[in-house]
GROMACS .gro file of C-alpha atoms in nm:
model
  115
    1GLN     CA    1  -1.609  -6.191   4.094
    2ALA     CA    2  -1.299  -5.980   4.045
    3GLN     CA    3  -1.178  -5.639   4.145
    4LEU     CA    4  -0.940  -5.441   3.933
    5VAL     CA    5  -0.730  -5.163   4.083
    6GLU     CA    6  -0.542  -4.920   3.862
    7SER     CA    7  -0.244  -4.713   3.968
    8GLY     CA    8   0.034  -4.508   3.818
    9GLY     CA    9  -0.153  -4.215   3.673
   10GLY     CA   10  -0.044  -3.856   3.717
   11SER     CA   11   0.060  -3.542   3.540
   12VAL     CA   12   0.358  -3.551   3.307
   13GLN     CA   13   0.500  -3.310   3.052
   14ALA     CA   14   0.463  -3.377   2.684
   15GLY     CA   15   0.724  -3.627   2.571
   16GLY     CA   16   0.738  -3.793   2.912
   17SER     CA   17   0.647  -4.142   3.024
   18LEU     CA   18   0.418  -4.312   3.269
   19ARG     CA   19   0.350  -4.673   3.353
   20LEU     CA   20   0.001  -4.775   3.456
   21SER     CA   21  -0.067  -5.090   3.655
   22CYS     CA   22  -0.386  -5.290   3.688
   23THR     CA   23  -0.387  -5.548   3.966
   24SER     CA   24  -0.660  -5.808   3.983
   25SER     CA   25  -0.803  -5.972   4.292
   26ARG     CA   26  -0.810  -6.302   4.106
   27SER     CA   27  -0.567  -6.471   3.873
   28ILE     CA   28  -0.546  -6.280   3.549
   29PHE     CA   29  -0.478  -6.607   3.373
   30SER     CA   30  -0.847  -6.679   3.416
   31PHE     CA   31  -0.937  -6.387   3.191
   32ASN     CA   32  -0.929  -6.448   2.818
   33TYR     CA   33  -0.892  -6.073   2.750
   34MET     CA   34  -0.758  -5.772   2.936
   35GLY     CA   35  -0.738  -5.420   2.806
   36TRP     CA   36  -0.684  -5.056   2.877
   37TYR     CA   37  -0.945  -4.800   2.776
   38ARG     CA   38  -0.952  -4.426   2.814
   39GLN     CA   39  -1.214  -4.154   2.828
   40ALA     CA   40  -1.140  -3.788   2.773
   41PRO     CA   41  -1.386  -3.514   2.879
   42GLY     CA   42  -1.677  -3.498   2.641
   43LYS     CA   43  -1.566  -3.807   2.450
   44GLN     CA   44  -1.664  -4.171   2.441
   45ARG     CA   45  -1.455  -4.436   2.609
   46GLU     CA   46  -1.212  -4.587   2.360
   47LEU     CA   47  -0.984  -4.885   2.346
   48VAL     CA   48  -0.618  -4.805   2.391
   49ALA     CA   49  -0.460  -5.150   2.403
   50SER     CA   50  -0.560  -5.506   2.477
   51ILE     CA   51  -0.394  -5.841   2.530
   52THR     CA   52  -0.526  -6.190   2.519
   53ARG     CA   53  -0.446  -6.483   2.749
   54GLY     CA   54  -0.202  -6.599   2.487
   55GLY     CA   55  -0.029  -6.260   2.493
   56SER     CA   56  -0.131  -6.116   2.157
   57PRO     CA   57  -0.149  -5.736   2.185
   58ILE     CA   58  -0.370  -5.496   1.989
   59TYR     CA   59  -0.319  -5.116   1.988
   60ALA     CA   60  -0.522  -4.819   1.880
   61ASP     CA   61  -0.360  -4.646   1.584
   62SER     CA   62  -0.313  -4.333   1.794
   63VAL     CA   63  -0.080  -4.507   2.036
   64LYS     CA   64   0.107  -4.756   1.818
   65GLY     CA   65   0.478  -4.728   1.866
   66ARG     CA   66   0.438  -4.530   2.189
   67PHE     CA   67   0.243  -4.755   2.425
   68THR     CA   68   0.311  -5.115   2.526
   69ILE     CA   69   0.075  -5.348   2.707
   70SER     CA   70   0.209  -5.642   2.900
   71ARG     CA   71   0.094  -5.889   3.162
   72ASP     CA   72   0.266  -6.045   3.461
   73ASN     CA   73   0.060  -6.352   3.548
   74PRO     CA   74   0.233  -6.434   3.881
   75LYS     CA   75   0.168  -6.077   4.000
   76ASN     CA   76  -0.188  -6.074   3.859
   77THR     CA   77  -0.103  -5.742   3.699
   78VAL     CA   78  -0.135  -5.587   3.355
   79TYR     CA   79   0.079  -5.288   3.265
   80LEU     CA   80   0.050  -5.007   3.015
   81GLU     CA   81   0.385  -4.845   2.943
   82MET     CA   82   0.324  -4.503   2.788
   83ASN     CA   83   0.608  -4.313   2.621
   84SER     CA   84   0.624  -3.994   2.417
   85LEU     CA   85   0.304  -3.874   2.581
   86LYS     CA   86   0.101  -3.607   2.409
   87PRO     CA   87  -0.164  -3.363   2.538
   88GLU     CA   88  -0.425  -3.567   2.347
   89ASP     CA   89  -0.340  -3.863   2.567
   90THR     CA   90  -0.503  -3.679   2.860
   91ALA     CA   91  -0.791  -3.896   2.990
   92VAL     CA   92  -0.906  -4.125   3.263
   93TYR     CA   93  -0.762  -4.469   3.191
   94TYR     CA   94  -0.960  -4.777   3.282
   95CYS     CA   95  -0.857  -5.138   3.310
   96ASN     CA   96  -1.093  -5.398   3.166
   97ALA     CA   97  -1.103  -5.776   3.202
   98ARG     CA   98  -1.332  -6.028   3.042
   99LEU     CA   99  -1.437  -6.375   3.140
  100PRO     CA  100  -1.751  -6.433   2.937
  101PRO     CA  101  -2.026  -6.361   3.018
  102TYR     CA  102  -1.867  -6.127   3.274
  103THR     CA  103  -1.684  -5.798   3.218
  104TYR     CA  104  -1.497  -5.615   3.492
  105TRP     CA  105  -1.382  -5.252   3.512
  106GLY     CA  106  -1.143  -5.071   3.740
  107GLN     CA  107  -1.221  -4.734   3.894
  108GLY     CA  108  -0.990  -4.546   3.658
  109THR     CA  109  -0.671  -4.345   3.694
  110GLN     CA  110  -0.620  -3.993   3.563
  111VAL     CA  111  -0.344  -3.917   3.316
  112THR     CA  112  -0.279  -3.552   3.238
  113VAL     CA  113  -0.039  -3.419   2.977
  114PRO     CA  114  -0.054  -3.039   2.981
  115SER     CA  115  -0.034  -2.861   2.648
   0.00000   0.00000   0.00000
C-alpha cells in the first residue's frame, strides 16, 4: 500500500512558475515508475512527465523545455517544476506511482493559469 499526497498547486499568471510536490508514504525507490498526469475540464487525463527508478525522464511534447520532473529518494518526493506556464496548462495535476501489479494515484492538485 502507498499513499501519494500532492501539493504546490495554485493560480499563477501566464509566464509564471510553480513547483508541484508528490510525497509518498513509502519509499519511492520501491516504485519502478512515477509520473505526473493532468486532466483539464472536459478532457481525458494525459501524461505530463514521468521518471523511472533509474531517473530517465519522459515529457509530453506540450511541456518539453518548460517542465522538469525530478525525484528525491531520501525525501520520498517527486517534483514537477513548471516554468513559462500557459493558460492551456490549467488542469488538475495527479501524481502516479507504479509497482506492478499495483498503481497508485494522489488526490490531485489544481493548477490555474488565467488567460
